[in-house]
Structure formats: C-alpha cells, structure tokens
PDB file of C-alpha atoms in Angstrom:
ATOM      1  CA  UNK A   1      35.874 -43.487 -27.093  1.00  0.00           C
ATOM      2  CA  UNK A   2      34.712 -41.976 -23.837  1.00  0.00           C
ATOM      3  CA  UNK A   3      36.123 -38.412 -24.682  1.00  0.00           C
ATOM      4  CA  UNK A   4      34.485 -38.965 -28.107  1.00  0.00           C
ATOM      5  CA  UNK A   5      30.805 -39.626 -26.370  1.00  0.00           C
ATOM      6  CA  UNK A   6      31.153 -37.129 -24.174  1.00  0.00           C
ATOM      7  CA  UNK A   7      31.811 -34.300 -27.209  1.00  0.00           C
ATOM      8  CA  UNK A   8      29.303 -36.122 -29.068  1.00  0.00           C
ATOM      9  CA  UNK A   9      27.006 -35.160 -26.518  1.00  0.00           C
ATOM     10  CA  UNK A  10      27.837 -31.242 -25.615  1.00  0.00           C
ATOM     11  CA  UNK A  11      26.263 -30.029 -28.935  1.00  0.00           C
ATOM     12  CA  UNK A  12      23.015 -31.577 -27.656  1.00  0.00           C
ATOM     13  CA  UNK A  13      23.598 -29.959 -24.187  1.00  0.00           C
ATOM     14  CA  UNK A  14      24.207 -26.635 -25.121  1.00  0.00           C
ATOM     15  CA  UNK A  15      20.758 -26.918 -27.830  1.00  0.00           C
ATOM     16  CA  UNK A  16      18.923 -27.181 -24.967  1.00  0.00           C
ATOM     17  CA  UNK A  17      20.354 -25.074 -22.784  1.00  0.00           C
ATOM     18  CA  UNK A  18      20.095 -22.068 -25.760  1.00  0.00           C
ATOM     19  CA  UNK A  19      16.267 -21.760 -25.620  1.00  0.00           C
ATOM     20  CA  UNK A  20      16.359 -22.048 -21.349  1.00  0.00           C
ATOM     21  CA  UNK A  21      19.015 -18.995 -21.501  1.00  0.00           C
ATOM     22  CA  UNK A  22      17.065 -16.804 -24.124  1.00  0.00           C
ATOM     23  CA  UNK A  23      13.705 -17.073 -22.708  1.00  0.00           C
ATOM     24  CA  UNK A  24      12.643 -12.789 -21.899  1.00  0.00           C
ATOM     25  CA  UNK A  25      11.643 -12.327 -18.738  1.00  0.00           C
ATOM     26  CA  UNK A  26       7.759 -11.854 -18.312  1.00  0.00           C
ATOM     27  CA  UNK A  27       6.733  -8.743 -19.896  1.00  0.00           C
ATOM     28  CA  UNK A  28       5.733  -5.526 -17.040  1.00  0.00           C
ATOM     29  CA  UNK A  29       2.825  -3.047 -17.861  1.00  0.00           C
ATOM     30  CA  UNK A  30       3.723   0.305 -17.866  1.00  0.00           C
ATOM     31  CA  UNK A  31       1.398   2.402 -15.535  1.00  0.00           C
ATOM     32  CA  UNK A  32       1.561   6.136 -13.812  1.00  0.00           C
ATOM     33  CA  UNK A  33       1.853   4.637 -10.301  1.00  0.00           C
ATOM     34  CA  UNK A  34       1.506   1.285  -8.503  1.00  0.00           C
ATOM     35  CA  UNK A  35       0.115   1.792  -4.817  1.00  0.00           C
ATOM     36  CA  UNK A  36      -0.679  -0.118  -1.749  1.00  0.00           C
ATOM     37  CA  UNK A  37      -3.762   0.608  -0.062  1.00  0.00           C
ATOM     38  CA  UNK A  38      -2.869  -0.515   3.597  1.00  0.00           C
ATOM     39  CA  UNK A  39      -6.259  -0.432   6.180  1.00  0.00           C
ATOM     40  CA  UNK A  40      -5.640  -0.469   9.998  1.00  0.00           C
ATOM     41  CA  UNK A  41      -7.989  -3.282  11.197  1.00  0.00           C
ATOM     42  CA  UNK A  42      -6.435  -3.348  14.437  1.00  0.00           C
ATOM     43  CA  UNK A  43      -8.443  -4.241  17.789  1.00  0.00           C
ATOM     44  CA  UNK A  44      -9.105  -0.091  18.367  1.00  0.00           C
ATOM     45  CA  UNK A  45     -11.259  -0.439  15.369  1.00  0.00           C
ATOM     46  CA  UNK A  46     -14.527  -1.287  15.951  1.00  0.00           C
ATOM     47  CA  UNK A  47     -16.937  -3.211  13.362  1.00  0.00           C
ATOM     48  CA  UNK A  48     -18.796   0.677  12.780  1.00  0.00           C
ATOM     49  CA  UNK A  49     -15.400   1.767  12.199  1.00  0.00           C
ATOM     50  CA  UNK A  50     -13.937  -0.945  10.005  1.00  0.00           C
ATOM     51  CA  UNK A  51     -17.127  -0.660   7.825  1.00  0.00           C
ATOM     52  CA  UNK A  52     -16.643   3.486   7.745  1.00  0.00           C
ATOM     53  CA  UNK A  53     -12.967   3.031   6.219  1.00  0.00           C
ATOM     54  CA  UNK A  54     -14.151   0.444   3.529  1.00  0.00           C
ATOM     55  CA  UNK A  55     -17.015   2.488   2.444  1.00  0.00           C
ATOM     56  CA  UNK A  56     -15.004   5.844   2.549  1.00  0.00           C
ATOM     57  CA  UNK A  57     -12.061   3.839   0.208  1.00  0.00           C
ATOM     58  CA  UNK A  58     -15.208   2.216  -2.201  1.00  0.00           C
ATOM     59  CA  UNK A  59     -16.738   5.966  -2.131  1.00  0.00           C
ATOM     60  CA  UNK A  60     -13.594   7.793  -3.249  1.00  0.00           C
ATOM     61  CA  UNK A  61     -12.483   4.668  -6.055  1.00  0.00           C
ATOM     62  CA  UNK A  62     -16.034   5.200  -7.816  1.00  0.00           C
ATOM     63  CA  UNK A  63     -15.631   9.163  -7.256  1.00  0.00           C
ATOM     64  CA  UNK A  64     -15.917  10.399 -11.037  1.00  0.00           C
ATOM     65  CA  UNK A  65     -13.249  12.978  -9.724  1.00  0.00           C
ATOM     66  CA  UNK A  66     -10.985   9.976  -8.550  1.00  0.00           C
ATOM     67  CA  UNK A  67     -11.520   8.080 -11.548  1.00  0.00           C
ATOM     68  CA  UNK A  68     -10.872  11.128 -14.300  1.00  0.00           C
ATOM     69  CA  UNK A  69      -7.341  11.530 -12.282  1.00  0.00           C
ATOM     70  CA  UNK A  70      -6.336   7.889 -13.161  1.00  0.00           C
ATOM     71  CA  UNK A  71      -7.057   8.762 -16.871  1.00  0.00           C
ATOM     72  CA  UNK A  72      -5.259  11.841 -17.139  1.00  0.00           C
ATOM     73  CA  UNK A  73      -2.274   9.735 -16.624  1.00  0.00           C
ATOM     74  CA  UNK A  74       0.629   9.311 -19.738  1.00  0.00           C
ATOM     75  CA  UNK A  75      -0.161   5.834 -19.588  1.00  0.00           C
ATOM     76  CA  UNK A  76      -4.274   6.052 -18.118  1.00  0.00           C
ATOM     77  CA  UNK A  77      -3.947   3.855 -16.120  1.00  0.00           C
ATOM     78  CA  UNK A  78      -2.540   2.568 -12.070  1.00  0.00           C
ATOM     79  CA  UNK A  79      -1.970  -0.747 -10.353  1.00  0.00           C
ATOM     80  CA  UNK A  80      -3.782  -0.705  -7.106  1.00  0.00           C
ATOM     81  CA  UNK A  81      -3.403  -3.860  -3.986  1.00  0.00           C
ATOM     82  CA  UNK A  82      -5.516  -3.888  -0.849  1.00  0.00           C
ATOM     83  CA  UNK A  83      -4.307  -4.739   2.397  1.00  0.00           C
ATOM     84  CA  UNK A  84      -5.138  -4.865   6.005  1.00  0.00           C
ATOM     85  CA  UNK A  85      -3.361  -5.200   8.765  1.00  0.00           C
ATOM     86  CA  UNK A  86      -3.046  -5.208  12.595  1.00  0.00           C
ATOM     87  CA  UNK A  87      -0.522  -6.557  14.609  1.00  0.00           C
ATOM     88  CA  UNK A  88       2.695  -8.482  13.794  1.00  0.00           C
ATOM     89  CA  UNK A  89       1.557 -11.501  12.296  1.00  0.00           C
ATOM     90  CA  UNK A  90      -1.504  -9.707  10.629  1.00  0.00           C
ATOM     91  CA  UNK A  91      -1.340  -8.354   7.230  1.00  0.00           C
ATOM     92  CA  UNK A  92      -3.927  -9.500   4.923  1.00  0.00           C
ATOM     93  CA  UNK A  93      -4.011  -8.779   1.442  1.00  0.00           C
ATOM     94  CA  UNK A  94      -7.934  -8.490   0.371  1.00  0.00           C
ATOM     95  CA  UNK A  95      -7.622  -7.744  -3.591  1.00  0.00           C
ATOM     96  CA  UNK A  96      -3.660  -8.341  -5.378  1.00  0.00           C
ATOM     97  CA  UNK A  97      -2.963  -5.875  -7.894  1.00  0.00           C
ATOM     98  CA  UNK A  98      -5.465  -5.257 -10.084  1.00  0.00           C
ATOM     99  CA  UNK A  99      -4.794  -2.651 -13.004  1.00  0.00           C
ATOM    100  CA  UNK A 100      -7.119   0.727 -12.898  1.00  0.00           C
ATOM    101  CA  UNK A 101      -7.565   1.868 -16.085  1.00  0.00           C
ATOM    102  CA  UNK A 102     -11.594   2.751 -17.023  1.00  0.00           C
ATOM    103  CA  UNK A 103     -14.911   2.379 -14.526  1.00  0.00           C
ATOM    104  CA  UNK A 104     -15.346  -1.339 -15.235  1.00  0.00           C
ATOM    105  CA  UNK A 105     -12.211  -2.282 -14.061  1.00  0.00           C
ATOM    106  CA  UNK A 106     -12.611   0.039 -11.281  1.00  0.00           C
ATOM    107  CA  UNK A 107     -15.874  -0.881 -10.534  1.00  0.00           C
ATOM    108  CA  UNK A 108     -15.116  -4.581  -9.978  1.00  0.00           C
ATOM    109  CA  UNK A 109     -11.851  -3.482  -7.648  1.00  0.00           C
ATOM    110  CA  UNK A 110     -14.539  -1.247  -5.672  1.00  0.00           C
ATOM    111  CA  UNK A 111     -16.876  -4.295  -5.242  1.00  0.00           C
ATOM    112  CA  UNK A 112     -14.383  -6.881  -4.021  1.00  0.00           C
ATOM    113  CA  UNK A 113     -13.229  -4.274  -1.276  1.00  0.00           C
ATOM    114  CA  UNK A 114     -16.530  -3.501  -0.202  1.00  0.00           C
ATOM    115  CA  UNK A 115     -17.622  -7.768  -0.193  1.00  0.00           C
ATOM    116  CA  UNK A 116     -14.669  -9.139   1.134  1.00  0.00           C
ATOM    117  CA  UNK A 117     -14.888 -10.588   4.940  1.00  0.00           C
ATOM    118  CA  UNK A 118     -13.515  -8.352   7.364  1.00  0.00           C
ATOM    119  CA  UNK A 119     -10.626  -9.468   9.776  1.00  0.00           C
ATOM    120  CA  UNK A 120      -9.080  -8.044  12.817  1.00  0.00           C
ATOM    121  CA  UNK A 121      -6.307  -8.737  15.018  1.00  0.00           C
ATOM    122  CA  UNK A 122      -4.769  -7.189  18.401  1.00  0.00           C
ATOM    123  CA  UNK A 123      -1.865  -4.811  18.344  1.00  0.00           C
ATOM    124  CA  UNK A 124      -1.311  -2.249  16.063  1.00  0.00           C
ATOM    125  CA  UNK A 125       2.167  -2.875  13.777  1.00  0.00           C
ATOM    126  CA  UNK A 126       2.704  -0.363  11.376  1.00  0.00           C
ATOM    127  CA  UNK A 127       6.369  -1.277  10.839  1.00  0.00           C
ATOM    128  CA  UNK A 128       5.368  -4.700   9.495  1.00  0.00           C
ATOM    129  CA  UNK A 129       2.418  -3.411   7.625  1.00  0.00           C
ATOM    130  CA  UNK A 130       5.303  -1.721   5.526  1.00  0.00           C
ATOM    131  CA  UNK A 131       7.584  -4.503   5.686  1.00  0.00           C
ATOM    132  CA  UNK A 132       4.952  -6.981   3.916  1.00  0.00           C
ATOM    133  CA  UNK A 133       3.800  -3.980   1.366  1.00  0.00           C
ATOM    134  CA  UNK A 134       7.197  -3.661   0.193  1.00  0.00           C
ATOM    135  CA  UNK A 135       7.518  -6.860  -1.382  1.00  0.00           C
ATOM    136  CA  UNK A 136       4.335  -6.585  -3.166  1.00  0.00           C
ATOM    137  CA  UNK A 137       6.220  -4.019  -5.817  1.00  0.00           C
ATOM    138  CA  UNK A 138       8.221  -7.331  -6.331  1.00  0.00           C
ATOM    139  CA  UNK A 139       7.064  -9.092  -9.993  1.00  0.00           C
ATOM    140  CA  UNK A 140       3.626  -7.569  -9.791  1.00  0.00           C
ATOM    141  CA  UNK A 141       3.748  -7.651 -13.427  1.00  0.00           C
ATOM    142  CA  UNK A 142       3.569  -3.806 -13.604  1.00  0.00           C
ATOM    143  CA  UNK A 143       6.327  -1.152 -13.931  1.00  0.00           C
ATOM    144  CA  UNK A 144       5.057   2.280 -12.459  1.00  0.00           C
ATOM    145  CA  UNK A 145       6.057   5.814 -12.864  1.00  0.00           C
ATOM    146  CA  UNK A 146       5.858   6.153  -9.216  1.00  0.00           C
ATOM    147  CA  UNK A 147       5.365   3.112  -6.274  1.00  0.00           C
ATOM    148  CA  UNK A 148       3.375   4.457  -3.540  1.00  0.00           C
ATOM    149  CA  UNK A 149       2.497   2.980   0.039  1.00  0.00           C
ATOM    150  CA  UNK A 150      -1.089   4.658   1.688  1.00  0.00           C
ATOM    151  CA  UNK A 151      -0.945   4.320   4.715  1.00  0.00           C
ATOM    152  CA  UNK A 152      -4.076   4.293   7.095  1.00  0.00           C
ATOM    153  CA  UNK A 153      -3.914   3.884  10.875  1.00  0.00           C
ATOM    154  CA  UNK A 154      -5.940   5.141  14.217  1.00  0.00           C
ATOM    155  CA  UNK A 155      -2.770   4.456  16.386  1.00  0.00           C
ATOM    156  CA  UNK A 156       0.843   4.635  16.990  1.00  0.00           C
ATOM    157  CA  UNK A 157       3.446   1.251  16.693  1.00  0.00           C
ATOM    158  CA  UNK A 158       3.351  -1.092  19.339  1.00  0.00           C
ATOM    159  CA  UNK A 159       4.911  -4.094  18.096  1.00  0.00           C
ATOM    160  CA  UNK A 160       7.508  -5.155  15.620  1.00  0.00           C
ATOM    161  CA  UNK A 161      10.666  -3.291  15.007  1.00  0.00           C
ATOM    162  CA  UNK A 162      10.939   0.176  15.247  1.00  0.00           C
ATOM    163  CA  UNK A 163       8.793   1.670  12.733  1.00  0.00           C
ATOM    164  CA  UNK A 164      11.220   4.324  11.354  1.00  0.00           C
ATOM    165  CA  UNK A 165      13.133   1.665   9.971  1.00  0.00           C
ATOM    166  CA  UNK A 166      10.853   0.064   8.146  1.00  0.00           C
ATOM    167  CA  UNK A 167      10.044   3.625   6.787  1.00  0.00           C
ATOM    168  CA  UNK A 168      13.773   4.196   6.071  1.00  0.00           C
ATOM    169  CA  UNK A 169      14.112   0.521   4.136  1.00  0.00           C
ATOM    170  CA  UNK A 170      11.059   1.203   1.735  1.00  0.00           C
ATOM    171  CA  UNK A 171      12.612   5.124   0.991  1.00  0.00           C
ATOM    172  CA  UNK A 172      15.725   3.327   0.382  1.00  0.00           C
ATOM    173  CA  UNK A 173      14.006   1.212  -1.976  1.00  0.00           C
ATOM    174  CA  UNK A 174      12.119   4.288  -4.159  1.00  0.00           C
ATOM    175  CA  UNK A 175       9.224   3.824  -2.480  1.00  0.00           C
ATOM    176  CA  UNK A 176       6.596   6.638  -1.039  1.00  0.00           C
ATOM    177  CA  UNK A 177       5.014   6.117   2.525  1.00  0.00           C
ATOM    178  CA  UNK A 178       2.119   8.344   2.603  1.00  0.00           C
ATOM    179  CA  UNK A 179      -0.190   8.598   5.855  1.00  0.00           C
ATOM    180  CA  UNK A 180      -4.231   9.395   6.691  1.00  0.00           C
ATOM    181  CA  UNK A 181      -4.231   9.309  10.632  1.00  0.00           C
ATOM    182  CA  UNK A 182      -7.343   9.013  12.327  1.00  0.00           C
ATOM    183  CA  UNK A 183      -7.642  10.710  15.156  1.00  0.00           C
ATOM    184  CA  UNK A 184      -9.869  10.509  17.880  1.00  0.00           C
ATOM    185  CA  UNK A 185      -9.657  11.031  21.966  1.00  0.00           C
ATOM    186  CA  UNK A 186     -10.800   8.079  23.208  1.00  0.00           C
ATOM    187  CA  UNK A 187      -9.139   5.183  25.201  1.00  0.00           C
ATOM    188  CA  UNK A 188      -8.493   1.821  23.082  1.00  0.00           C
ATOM    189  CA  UNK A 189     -10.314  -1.147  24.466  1.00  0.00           C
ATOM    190  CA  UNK A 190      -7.897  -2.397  26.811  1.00  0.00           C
ATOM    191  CA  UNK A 191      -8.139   0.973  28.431  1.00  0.00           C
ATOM    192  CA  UNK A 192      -4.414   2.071  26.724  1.00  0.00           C
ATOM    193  CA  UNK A 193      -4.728   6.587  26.729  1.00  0.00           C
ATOM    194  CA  UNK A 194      -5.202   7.515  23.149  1.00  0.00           C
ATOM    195  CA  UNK A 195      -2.595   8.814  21.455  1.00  0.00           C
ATOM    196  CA  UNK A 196      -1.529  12.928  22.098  1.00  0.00           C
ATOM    197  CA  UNK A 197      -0.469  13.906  18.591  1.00  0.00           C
ATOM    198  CA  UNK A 198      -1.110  11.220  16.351  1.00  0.00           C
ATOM    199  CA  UNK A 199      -0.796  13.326  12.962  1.00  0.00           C
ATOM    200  CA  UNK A 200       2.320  14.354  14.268  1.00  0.00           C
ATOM    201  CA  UNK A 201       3.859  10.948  14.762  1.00  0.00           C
ATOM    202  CA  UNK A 202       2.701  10.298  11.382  1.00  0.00           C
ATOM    203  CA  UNK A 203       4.476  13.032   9.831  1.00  0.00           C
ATOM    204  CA  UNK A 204       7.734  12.002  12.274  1.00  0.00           C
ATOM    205  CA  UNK A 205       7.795   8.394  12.079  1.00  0.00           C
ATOM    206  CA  UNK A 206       5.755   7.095   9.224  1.00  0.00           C
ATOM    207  CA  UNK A 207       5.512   8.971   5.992  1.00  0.00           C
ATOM    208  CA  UNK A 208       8.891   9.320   3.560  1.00  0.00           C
ATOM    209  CA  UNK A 209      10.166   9.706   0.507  1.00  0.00           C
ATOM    210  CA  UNK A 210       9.702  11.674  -2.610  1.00  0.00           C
ATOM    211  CA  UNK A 211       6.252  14.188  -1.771  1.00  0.00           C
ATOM    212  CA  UNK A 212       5.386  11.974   1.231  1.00  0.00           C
ATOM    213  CA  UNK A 213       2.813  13.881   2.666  1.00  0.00           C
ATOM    214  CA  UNK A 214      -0.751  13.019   5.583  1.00  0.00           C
ATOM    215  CA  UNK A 215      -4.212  14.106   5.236  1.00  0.00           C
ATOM    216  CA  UNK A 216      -5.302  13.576   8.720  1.00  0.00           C
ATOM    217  CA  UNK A 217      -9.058  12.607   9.183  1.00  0.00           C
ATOM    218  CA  UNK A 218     -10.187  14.449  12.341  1.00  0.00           C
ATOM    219  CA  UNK A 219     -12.674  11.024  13.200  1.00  0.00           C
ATOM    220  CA  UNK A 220     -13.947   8.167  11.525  1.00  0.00           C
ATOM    221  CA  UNK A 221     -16.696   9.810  10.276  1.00  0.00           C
ATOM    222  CA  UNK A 222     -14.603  12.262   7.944  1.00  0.00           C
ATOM    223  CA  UNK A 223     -12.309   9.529   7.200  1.00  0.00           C
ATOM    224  CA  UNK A 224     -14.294   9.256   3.601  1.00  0.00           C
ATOM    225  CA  UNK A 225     -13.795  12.836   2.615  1.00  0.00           C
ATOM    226  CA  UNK A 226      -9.836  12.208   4.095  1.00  0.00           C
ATOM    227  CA  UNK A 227      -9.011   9.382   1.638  1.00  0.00           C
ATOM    228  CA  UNK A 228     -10.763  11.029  -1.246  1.00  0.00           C
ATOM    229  CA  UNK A 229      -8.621  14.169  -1.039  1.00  0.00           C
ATOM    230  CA  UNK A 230      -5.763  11.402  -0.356  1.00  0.00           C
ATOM    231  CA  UNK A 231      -6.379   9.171  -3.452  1.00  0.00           C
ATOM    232  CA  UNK A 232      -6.655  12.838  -5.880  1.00  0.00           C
ATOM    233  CA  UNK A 233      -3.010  13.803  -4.824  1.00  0.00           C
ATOM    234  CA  UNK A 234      -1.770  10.372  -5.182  1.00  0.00           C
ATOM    235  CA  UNK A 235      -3.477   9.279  -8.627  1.00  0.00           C
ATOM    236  CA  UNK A 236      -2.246  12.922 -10.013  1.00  0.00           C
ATOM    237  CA  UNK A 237       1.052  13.459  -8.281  1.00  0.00           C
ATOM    238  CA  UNK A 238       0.480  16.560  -6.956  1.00  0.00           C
ATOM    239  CA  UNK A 239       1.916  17.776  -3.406  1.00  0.00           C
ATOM    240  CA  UNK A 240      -0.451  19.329  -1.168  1.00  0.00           C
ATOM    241  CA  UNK A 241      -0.072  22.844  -0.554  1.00  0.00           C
ATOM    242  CA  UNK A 242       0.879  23.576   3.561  1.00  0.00           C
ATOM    243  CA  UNK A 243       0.805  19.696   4.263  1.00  0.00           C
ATOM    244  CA  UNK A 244       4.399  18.306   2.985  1.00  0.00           C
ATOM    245  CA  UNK A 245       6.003  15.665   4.750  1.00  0.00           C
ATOM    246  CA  UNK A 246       9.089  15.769   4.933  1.00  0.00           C
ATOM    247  CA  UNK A 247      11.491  13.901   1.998  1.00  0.00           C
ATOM    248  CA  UNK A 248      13.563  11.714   3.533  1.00  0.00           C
ATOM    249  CA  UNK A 249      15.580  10.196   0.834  1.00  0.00           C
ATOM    250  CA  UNK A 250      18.440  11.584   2.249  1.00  0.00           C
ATOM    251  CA  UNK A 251      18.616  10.181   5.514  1.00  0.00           C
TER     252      UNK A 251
END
C-alpha cells in the first residue's frame, strides 16, 4: 500500500514539475550595442566640473548627429546605463538601462541625467568602476551587437586592485573598455601632483578589447565636444582614424 501511494502520487509530481521546467527564459531585445556610461565623480572633481561632464553627456545624447547614429543601426536602436563612480565603495548607478531608440526616449534618458542629485566620494577607483559595470550586461533584458564600457576619468587608479585586471576580466568577457581622459595640470585637493601622461595611462592600462580606443579632452571645458566625438564612434562602430587603442583580446 505504501509503494502504491507513493506511485499514485509521482504522476501528480512530475504535472507540476512539467510547466516549472518549460517555462522560456525572459525574452532579450535585440539592439546594435548596450553601453555603460561610467562618470568620474571623484573628490578632484569639483561641483563646476561635475556639472561640465553632465551637461557635455546631456549635450551630445540630444545632438541630432548623436541621435541619427543610433537610428542607422540594423536594429535602430541601443541600451544605454549611467553610472558614477569614485573610490572603492562608490559606484552609483543614476539611470539603469534604458533602451535608445527615437528622441522621446532619448529625451527622457537626457533629462534624468541632467536632474539626478550629484554624489561624490574620495579616491579615484577605476578598477572597481569596471568591476561593478560588468555585471550590469548581466539580464539587462537586452542582447547587443556589441557591449561597450565608456569610460570617463580626470585621474589615474589609486585604490582597489590593479586596474589592468579588471580591464583584462571585462576583455575576457567580450566586453569594450573605451576611455575620455581629462586632462589638466593642476594638483588634486589634497595637494597629490597631477598626473604626467594621463592619456597615456589610459591607452596602457584602461581601454581593451575589440576597437578600444580614447578621445582625450584637453580640460573640462572641451570635455563636451570630447564625449560627443566619443558617443558618434561608439553608437556607429567606427574606429577612429590615428587614435586606436590597442586590442587586447589576446592577452
């Protein structure tokens, strides 16, 4: 009788295990490229500053030039995610992925940017500013052509691992690390020397993988003309003529 109740009872089992087992998983939208807009908000940022790199990333998302790119996509459209970060335990995601696909939708990505509260933090971690985008590519609930990091910073890596392996694990991954370094000559605030060659430790230690390239901005003043040229070569996939990273997929 017991071997009899417990037969009795698999049929019922495996009905409603059947439905669990065949559920498809959640369906991705196709786009041309999913990217990660990561801001340096560090302390060597002033408010001016901070405000300057919003307003030149707003400025270049509503450029009609910008904005025709993302259309002349195969699919017309990208996922875009904004983040800032700053030191190790700062990294703060200011609009999740949002898909790009006409000037409305644009539009309304533009305008939480621009309104959102800004934050800052000491320290300037570009190794876990990669480490947290990298997950974001996880279930985003798009599948993109191409999955692209942009990378913004006014300084080299002083904490968190070394930042060459954080590069190395996203290029593993398929991912793109693409850099706009700010440069400037002065001192930061706690009275650390500015950095010598900051483009070139960009195009050392930060960008990789497939047509990584920088587009240095020479201050923060021409950082708005910087990530408009930036966002162009990104949206179409187009490498920049004399300013190639280097591909480091097979390191």
């Amino acid at each position: 009788m017991r071997a009899y109740r417990l037969l009795a009872c698999f049929p019922i089992v495996t009905a409603l295990c059947a439905p669990l087992s065949a559920v498809p998983a959640a369906a991705q939208t196709p786009v041309d490229l999913e990217l990660v807009l990561a801001v340096d908000v560090s302390g060597s940022v002033d408010p001016d500053e901070a405000k300057l790199q919003r307003n030149g990333y707003v400025q270049a998302l509503l450029n009609p030039r910008v904005q025709a790119a993302i259309r002349g996509g195969p699919f017309g459209r990208v996922a875009a995610t904004y983040m800032e970060w700053a030191g190790e335990g700062h990294q703060h995601v200011v609009v999740p992925w949002t898909e790009l696909s006409d000037p409305a939708s644009i539009e309304r990505f533009a305008a939480v940017v621009a309104e959102a509260p800004m934050m800052t933090e000491q320290w300037t971690s570009i190794s876990a500013a990669i480490d947290r985008a990298v997950p974001l590519f996880d279930a985003n609930g798009f599948e993109g052509m191409r999955r692209v990091i942009d990378l913004s910073g006014d300084g080299e890596n002083n904490r968190g691992r070394p930042v060459e392996e954080a590069r190395d694990a996203a290029v593993a991954r398929g991912i793109t690390i693409n850099g706009l370094p700010i440069l400037n000559d002065r001192p930061n605030p706690w009275g650390g020397a500015a950095p010598n060659d900051l483009e070139g430790y960009y195009r050392d230690h930060v960008i990789g993988g497939p047509g990584a390239f920088l587009v240095p901005a020479r201050n923060f003043d021409a950082f708005a003309d910087a990530i408009l040229s930036k966002l162009l070569l990104e949206v179409s996939g187009v490498m920049p003529d004399g300013r190639a990273g280097r591909d480091l997929v097979a390191r």
